[in-house]
JSON list of C-alpha atoms in Angstrom, two decimals:
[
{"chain": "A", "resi": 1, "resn": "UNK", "atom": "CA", "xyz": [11.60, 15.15, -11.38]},
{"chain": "A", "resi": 2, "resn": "UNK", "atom": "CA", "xyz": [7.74, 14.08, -10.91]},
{"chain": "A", "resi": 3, "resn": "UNK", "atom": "CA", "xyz": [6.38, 12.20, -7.77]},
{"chain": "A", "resi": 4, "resn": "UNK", "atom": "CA", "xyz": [4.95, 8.54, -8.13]},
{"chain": "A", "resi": 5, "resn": "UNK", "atom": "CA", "xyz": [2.77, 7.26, -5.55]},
{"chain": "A", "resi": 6, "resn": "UNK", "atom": "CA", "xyz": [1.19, 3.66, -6.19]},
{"chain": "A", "resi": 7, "resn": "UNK", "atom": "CA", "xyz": [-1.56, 2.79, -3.95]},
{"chain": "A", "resi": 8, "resn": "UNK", "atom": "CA", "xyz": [-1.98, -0.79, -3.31]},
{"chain": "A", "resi": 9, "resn": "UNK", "atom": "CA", "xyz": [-5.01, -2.08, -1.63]},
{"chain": "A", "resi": 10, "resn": "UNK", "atom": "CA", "xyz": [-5.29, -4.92, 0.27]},
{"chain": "A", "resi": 11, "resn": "UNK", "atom": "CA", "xyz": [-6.14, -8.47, -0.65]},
{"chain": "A", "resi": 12, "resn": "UNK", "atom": "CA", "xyz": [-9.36, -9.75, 0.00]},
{"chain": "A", "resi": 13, "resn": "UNK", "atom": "CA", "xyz": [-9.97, -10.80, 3.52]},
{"chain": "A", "resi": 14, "resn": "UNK", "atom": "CA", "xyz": [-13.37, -12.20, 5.77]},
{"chain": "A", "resi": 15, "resn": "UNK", "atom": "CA", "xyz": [-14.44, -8.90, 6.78]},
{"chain": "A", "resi": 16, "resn": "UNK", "atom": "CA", "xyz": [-14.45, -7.32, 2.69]},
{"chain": "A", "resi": 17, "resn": "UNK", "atom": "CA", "xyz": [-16.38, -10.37, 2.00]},
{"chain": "A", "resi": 18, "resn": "UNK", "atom": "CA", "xyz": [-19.07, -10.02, 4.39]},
{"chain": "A", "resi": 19, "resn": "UNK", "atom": "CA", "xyz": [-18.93, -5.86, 3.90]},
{"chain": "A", "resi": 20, "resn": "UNK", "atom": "CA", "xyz": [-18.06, -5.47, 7.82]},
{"chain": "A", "resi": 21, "resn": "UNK", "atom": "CA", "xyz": [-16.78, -1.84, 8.77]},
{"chain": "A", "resi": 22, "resn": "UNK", "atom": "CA", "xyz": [-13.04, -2.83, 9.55]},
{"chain": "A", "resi": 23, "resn": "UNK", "atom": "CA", "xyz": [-11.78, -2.75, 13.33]},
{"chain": "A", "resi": 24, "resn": "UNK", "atom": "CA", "xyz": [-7.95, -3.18, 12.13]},
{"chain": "A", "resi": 25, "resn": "UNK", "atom": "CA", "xyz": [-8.39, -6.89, 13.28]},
{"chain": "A", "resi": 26, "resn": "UNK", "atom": "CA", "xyz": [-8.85, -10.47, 11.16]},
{"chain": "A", "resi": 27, "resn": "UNK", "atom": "CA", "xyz": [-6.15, -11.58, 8.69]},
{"chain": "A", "resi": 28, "resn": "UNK", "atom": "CA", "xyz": [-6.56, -12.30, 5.13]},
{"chain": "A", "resi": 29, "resn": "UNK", "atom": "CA", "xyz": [-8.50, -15.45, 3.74]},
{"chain": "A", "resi": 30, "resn": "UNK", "atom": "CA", "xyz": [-6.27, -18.28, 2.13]},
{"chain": "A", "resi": 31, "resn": "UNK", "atom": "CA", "xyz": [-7.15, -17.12, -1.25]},
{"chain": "A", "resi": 32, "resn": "UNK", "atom": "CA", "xyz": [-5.98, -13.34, -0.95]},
{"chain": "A", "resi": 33, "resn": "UNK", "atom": "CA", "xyz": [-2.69, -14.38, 1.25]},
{"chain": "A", "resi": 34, "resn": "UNK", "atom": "CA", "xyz": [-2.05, -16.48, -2.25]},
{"chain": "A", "resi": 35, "resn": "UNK", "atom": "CA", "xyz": [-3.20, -14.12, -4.42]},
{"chain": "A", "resi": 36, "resn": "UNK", "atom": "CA", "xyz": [-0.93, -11.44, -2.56]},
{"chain": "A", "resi": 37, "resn": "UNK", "atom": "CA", "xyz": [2.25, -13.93, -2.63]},
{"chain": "A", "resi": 38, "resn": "UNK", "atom": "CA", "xyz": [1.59, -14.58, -6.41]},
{"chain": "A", "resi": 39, "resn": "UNK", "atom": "CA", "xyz": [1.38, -10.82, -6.77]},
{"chain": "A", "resi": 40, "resn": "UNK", "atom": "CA", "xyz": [5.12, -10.39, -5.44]},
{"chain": "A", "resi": 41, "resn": "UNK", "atom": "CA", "xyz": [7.27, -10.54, -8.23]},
{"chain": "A", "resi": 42, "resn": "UNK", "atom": "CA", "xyz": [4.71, -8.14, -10.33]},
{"chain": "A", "resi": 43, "resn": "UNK", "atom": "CA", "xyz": [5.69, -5.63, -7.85]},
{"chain": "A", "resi": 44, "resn": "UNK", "atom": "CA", "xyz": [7.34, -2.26, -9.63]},
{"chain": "A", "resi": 45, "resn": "UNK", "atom": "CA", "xyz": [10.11, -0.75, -7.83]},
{"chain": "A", "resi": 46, "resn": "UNK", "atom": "CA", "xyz": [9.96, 1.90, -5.10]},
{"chain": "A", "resi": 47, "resn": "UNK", "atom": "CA", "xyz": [11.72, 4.01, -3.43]},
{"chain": "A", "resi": 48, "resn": "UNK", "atom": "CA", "xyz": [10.13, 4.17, -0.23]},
{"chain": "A", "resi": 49, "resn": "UNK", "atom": "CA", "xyz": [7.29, 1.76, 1.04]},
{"chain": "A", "resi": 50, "resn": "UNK", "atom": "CA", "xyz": [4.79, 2.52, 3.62]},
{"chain": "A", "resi": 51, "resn": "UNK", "atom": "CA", "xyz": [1.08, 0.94, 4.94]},
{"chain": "A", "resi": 52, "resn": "UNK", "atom": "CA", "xyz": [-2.14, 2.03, 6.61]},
{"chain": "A", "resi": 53, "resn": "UNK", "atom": "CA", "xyz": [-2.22, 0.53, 10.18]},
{"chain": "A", "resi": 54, "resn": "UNK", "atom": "CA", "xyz": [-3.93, -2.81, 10.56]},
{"chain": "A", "resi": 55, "resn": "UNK", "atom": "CA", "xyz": [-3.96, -6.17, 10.09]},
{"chain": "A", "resi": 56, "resn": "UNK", "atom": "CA", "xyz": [-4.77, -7.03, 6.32]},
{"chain": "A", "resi": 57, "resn": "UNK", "atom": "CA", "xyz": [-2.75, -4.27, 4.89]},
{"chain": "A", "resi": 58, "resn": "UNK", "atom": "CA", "xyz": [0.47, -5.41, 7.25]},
{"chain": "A", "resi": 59, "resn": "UNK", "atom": "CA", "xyz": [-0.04, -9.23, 6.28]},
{"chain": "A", "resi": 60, "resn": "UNK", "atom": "CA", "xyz": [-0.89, -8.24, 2.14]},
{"chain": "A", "resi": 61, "resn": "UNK", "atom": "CA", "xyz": [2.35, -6.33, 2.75]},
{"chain": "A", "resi": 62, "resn": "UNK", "atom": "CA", "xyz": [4.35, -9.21, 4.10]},
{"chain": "A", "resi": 63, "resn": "UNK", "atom": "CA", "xyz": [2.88, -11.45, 1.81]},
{"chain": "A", "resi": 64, "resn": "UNK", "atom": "CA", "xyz": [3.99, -9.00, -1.45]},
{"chain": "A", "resi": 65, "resn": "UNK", "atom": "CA", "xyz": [7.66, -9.33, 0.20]},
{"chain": "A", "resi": 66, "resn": "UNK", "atom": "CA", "xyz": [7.46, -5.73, 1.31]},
{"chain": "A", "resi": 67, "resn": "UNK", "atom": "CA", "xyz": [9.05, -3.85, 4.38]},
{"chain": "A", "resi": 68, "resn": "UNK", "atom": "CA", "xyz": [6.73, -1.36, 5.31]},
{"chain": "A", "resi": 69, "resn": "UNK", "atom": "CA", "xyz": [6.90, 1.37, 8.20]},
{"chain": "A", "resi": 70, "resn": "UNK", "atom": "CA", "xyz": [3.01, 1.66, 9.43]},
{"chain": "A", "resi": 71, "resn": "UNK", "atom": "CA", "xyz": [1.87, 5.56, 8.84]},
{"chain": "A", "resi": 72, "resn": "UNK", "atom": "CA", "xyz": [-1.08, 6.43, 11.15]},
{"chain": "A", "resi": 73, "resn": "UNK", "atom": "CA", "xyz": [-2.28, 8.98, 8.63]},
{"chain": "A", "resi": 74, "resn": "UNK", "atom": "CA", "xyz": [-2.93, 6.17, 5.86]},
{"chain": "A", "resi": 75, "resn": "UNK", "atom": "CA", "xyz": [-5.46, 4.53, 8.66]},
{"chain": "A", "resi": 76, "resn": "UNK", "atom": "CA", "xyz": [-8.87, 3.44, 7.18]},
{"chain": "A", "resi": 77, "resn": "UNK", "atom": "CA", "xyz": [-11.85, 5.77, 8.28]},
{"chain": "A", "resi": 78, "resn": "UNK", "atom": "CA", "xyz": [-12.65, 5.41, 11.96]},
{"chain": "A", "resi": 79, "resn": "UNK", "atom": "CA", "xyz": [-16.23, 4.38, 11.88]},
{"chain": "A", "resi": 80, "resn": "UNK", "atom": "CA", "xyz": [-16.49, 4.63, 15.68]},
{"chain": "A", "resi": 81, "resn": "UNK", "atom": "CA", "xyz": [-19.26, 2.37, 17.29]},
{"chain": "A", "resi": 82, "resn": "UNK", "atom": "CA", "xyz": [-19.59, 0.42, 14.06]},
{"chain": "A", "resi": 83, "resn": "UNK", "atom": "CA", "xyz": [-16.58, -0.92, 14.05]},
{"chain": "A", "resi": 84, "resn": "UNK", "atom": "CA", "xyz": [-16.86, -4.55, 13.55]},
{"chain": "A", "resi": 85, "resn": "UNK", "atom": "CA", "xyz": [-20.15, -4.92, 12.41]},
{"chain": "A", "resi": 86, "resn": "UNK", "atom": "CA", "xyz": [-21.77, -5.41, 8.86]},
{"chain": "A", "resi": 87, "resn": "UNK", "atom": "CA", "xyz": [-23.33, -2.64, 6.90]},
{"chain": "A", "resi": 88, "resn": "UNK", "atom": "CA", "xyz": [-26.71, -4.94, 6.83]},
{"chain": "A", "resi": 89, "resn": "UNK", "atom": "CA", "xyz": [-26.48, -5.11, 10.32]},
{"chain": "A", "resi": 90, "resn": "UNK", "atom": "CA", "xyz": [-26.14, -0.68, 10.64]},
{"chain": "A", "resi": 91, "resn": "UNK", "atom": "CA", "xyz": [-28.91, -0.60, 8.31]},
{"chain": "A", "resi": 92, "resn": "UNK", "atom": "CA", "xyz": [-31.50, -2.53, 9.91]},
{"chain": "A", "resi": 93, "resn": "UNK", "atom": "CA", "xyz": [-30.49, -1.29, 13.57]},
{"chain": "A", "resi": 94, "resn": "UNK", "atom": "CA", "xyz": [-29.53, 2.71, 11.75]},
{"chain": "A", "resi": 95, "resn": "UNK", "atom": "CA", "xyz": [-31.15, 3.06, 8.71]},
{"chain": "A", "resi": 96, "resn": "UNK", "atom": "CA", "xyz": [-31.73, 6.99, 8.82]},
{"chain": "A", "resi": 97, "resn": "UNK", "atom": "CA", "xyz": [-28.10, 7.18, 10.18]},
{"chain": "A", "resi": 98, "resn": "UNK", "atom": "CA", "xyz": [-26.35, 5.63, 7.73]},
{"chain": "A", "resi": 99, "resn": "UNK", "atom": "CA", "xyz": [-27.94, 6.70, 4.59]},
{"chain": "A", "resi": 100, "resn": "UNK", "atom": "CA", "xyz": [-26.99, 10.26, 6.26]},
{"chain": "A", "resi": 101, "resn": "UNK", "atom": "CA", "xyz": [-23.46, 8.77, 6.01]},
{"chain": "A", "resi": 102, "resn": "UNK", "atom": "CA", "xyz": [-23.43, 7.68, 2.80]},
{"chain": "A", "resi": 103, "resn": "UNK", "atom": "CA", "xyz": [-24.70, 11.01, 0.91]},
{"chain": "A", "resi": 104, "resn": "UNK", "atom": "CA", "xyz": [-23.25, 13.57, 3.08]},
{"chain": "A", "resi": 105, "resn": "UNK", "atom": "CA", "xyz": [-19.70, 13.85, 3.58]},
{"chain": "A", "resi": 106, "resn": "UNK", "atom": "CA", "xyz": [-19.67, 15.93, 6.60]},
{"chain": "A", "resi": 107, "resn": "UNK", "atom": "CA", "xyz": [-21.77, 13.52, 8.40]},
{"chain": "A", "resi": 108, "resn": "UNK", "atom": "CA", "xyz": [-20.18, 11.02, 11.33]},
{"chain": "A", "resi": 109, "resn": "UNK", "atom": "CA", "xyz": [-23.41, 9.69, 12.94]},
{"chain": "A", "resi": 110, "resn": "UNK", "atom": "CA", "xyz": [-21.22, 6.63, 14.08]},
{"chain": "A", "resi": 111, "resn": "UNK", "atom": "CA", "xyz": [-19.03, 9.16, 16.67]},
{"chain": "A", "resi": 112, "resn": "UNK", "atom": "CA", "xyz": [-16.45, 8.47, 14.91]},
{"chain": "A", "resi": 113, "resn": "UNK", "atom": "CA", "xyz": [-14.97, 9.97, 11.61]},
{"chain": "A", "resi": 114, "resn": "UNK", "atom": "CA", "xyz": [-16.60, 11.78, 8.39]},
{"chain": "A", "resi": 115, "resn": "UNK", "atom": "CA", "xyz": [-15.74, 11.23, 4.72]},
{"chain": "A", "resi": 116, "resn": "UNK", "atom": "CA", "xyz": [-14.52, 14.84, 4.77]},
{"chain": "A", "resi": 117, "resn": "UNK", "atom": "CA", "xyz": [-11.74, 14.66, 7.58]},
{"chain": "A", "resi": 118, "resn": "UNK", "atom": "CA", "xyz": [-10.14, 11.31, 6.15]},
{"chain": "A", "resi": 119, "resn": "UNK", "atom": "CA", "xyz": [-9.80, 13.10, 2.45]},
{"chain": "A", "resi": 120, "resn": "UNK", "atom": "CA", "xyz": [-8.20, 16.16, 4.29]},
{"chain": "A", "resi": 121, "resn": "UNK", "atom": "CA", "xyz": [-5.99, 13.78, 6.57]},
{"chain": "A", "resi": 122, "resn": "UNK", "atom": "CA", "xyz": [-5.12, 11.47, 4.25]},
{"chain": "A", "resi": 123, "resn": "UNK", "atom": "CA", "xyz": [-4.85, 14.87, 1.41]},
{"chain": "A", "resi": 124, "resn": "UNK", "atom": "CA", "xyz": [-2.08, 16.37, 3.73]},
{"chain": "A", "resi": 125, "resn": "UNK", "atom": "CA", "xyz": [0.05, 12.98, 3.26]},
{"chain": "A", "resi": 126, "resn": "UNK", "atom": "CA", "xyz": [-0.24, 12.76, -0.51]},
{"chain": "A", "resi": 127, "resn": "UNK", "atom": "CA", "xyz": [1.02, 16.49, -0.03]},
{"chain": "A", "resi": 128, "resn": "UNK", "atom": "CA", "xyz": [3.84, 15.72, 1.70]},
{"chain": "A", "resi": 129, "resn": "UNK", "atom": "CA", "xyz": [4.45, 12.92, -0.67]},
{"chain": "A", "resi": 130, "resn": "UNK", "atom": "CA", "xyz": [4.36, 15.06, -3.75]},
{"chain": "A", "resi": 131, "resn": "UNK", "atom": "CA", "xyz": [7.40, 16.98, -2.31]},
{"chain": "A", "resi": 132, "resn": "UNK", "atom": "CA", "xyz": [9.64, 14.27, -2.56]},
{"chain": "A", "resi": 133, "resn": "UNK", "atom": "CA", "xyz": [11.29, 12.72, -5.87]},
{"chain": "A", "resi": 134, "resn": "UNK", "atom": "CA", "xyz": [10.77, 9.22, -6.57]},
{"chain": "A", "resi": 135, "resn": "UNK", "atom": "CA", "xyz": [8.34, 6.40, -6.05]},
{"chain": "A", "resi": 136, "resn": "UNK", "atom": "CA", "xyz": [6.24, 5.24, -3.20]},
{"chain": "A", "resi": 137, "resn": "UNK", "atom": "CA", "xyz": [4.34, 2.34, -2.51]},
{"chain": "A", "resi": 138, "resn": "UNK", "atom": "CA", "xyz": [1.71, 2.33, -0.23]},
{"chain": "A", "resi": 139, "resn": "UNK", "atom": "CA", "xyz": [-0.23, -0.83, 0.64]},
{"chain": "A", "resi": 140, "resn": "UNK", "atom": "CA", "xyz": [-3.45, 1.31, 1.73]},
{"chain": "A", "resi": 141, "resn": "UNK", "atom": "CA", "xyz": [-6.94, 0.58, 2.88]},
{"chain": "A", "resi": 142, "resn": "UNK", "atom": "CA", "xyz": [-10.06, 1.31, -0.18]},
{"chain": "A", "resi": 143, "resn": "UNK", "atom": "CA", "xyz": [-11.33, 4.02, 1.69]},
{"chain": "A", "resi": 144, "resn": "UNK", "atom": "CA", "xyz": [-7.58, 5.48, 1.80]},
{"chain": "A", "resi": 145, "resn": "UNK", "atom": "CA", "xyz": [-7.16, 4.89, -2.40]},
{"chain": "A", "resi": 146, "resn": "UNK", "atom": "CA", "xyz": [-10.91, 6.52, -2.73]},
{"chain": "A", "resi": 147, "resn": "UNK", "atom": "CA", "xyz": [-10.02, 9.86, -0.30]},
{"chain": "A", "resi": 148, "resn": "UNK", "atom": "CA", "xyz": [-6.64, 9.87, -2.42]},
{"chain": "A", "resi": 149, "resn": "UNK", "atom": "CA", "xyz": [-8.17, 10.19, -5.54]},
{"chain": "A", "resi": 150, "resn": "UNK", "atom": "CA", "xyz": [-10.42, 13.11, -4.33]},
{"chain": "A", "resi": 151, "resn": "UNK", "atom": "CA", "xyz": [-7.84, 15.50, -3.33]},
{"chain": "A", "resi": 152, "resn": "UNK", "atom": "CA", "xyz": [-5.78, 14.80, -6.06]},
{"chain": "A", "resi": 153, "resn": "UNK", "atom": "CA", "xyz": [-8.13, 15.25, -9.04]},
{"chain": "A", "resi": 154, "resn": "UNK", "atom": "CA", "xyz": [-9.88, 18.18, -6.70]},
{"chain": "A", "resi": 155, "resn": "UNK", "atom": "CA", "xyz": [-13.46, 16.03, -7.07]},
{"chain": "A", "resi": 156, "resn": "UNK", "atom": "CA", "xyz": [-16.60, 16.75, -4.50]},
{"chain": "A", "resi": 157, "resn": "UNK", "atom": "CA", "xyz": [-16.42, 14.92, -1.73]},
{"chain": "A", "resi": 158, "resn": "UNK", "atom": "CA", "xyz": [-19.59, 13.55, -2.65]},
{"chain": "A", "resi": 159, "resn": "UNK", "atom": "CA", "xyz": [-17.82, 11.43, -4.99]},
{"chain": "A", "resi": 160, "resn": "UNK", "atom": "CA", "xyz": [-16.25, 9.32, -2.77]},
{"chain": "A", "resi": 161, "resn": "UNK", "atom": "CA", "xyz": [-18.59, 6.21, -2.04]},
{"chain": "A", "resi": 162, "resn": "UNK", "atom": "CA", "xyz": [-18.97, 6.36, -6.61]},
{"chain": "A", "resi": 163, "resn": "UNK", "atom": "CA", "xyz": [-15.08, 4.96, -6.53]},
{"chain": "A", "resi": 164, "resn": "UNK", "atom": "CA", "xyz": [-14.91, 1.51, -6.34]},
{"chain": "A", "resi": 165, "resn": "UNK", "atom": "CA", "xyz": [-11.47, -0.43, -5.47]},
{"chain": "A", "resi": 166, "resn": "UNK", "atom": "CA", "xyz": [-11.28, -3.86, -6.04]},
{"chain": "A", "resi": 167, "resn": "UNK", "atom": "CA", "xyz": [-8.32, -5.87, -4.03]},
{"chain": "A", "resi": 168, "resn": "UNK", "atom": "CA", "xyz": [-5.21, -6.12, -4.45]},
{"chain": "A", "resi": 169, "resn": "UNK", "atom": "CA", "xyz": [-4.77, -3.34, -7.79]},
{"chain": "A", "resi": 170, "resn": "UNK", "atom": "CA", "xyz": [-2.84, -0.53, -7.71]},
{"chain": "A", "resi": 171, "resn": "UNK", "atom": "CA", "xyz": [-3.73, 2.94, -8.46]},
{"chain": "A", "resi": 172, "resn": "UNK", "atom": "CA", "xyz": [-0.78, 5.51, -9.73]},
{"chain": "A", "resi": 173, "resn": "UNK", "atom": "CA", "xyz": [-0.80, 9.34, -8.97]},
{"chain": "A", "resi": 174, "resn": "UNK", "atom": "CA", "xyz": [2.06, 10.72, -10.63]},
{"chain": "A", "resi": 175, "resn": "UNK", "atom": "CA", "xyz": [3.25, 14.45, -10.87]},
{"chain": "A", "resi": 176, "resn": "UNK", "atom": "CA", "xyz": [3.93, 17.15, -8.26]},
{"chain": "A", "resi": 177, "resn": "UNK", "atom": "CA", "xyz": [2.32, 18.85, -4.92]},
{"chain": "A", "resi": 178, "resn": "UNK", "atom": "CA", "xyz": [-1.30, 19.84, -6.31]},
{"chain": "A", "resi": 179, "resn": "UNK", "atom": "CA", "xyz": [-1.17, 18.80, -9.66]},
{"chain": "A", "resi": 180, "resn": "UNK", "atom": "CA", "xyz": [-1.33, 15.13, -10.05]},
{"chain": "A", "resi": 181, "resn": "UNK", "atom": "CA", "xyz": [-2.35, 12.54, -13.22]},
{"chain": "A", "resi": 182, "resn": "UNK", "atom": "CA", "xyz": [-4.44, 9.27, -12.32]},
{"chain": "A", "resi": 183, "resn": "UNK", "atom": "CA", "xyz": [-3.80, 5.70, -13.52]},
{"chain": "A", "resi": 184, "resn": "UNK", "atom": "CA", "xyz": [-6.45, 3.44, -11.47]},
{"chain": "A", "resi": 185, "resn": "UNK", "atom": "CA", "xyz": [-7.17, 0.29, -10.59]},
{"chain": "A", "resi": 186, "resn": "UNK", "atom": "CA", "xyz": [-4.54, -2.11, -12.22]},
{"chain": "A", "resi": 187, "resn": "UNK", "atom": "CA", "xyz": [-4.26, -5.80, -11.57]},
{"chain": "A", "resi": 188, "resn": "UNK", "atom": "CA", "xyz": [-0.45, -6.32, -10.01]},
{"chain": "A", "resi": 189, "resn": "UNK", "atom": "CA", "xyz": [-0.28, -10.20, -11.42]},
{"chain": "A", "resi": 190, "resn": "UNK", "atom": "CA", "xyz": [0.00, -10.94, -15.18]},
{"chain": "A", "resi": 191, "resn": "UNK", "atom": "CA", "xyz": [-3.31, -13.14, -14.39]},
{"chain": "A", "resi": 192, "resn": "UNK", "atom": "CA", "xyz": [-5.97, -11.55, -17.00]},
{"chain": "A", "resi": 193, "resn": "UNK", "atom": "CA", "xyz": [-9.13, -12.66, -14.80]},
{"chain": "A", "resi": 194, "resn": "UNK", "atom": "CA", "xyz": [-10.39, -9.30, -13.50]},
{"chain": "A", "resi": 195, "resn": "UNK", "atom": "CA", "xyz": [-10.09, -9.18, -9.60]},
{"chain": "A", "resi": 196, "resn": "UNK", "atom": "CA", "xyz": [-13.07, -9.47, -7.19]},
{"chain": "A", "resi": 197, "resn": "UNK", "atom": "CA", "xyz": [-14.67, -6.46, -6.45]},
{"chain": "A", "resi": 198, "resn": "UNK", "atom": "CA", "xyz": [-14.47, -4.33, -2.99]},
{"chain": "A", "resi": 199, "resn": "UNK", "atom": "CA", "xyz": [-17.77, -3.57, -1.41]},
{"chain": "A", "resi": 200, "resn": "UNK", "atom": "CA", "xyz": [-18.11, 0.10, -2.61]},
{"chain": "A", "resi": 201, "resn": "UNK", "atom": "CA", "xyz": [-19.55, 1.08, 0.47]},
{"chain": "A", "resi": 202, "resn": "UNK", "atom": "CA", "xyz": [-18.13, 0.51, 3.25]},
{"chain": "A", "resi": 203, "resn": "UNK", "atom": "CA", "xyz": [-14.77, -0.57, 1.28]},
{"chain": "A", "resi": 204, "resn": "UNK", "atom": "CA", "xyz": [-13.74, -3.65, 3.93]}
]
């Protein structure tokens, strides 16, 4: 049997909205909790469920009627001393710093973690996952869906900030332990109106 791991990201919330580099606090805004509790019944089945630690992906999680054990591997990328404020904000205060961020994956100018160590952390759990039989869903952070998607289809890291996740879709990696086939970014409601777009930068 093949390994299925859907990736769910999180519905939209303040700090997405205003592209701030997420500190794990701030709940969703009214119209992702709805969106999320619309999104329920949409849900496909799983056999094991799981979530990136913080607040929007534990309350899109409760809202999708999902019980969830928090994995601290699936955490977003620690951006250190930026945590909490917006990318305009690093910019004007960092500009040299944080284009350094954005084109070179090694780079972690904020003290806190590169692009490169969250695809290899968050690469050993989609190992681990492609061990096991059966279907899991992960309610994950955009930066965790991007770093997925690297390992699995083997792309430069330099691809990473190019993959943009919009809220609240799923993306499907199905086959074994280093060999793995990509479905991306579907809607999980029958609603045909495309969903927002993520901030494809600092994916909050």
């Amino acid at each position: 049997m093949s390994s299925r791991v859907l990736l769910v990201s999180p519905a939209s919330s303040p700090a997405l909205r205003q592209a701030r580099f997420y500190d794990g606090l701030g709940p969703l805004d009214p119209s992702g909790a709805a969106r999320a509790r619309a999104a329920a019944g949409f849900l496909p089945h799983s056999d094991r469920a799981v979530r990136s630690p913080g607040a929007r992906c534990h309350e899109t999680a409760a809202e999708l009627g999902l019980d969830t054990d928090e994995l601290p591997e699936l955490a977003t990328l620690d951006a250190g001393r930026w945590r909490g404020r917006t990318l305009q904000e690093v910019g004007a205060a960092e500009p040299e710093a944080l284009m350094r961020w954005l084109t070179d994956p090694e780079s972690a100018p904020h003290d806190g973690e590169s692009v490169h160590v969250l695809c290899q952390r968050v690469g050993s759990w989609l190992e681990s996952e492609g061990k096991e039989d059966g279907r899991t869903l992960a309610v994950v952070e955009p930066e965790v869906v991007r770093a997925a998607v690297v390992h699995a289809l083997t792309l430069p890291p330099e691809t990473f900030w190019r993959l943009d996740v919009p809220p609240l879709t799923v993306t499907e990696l199905s086959g074994r332990s280093g060999r793995w086939n990509l479905r991306l970014g579907r809607p999980l409601t029958g609603d045909t109106t495309p969903p927002e777009s993520g901030r494809s930068r600092t994916g909050q």
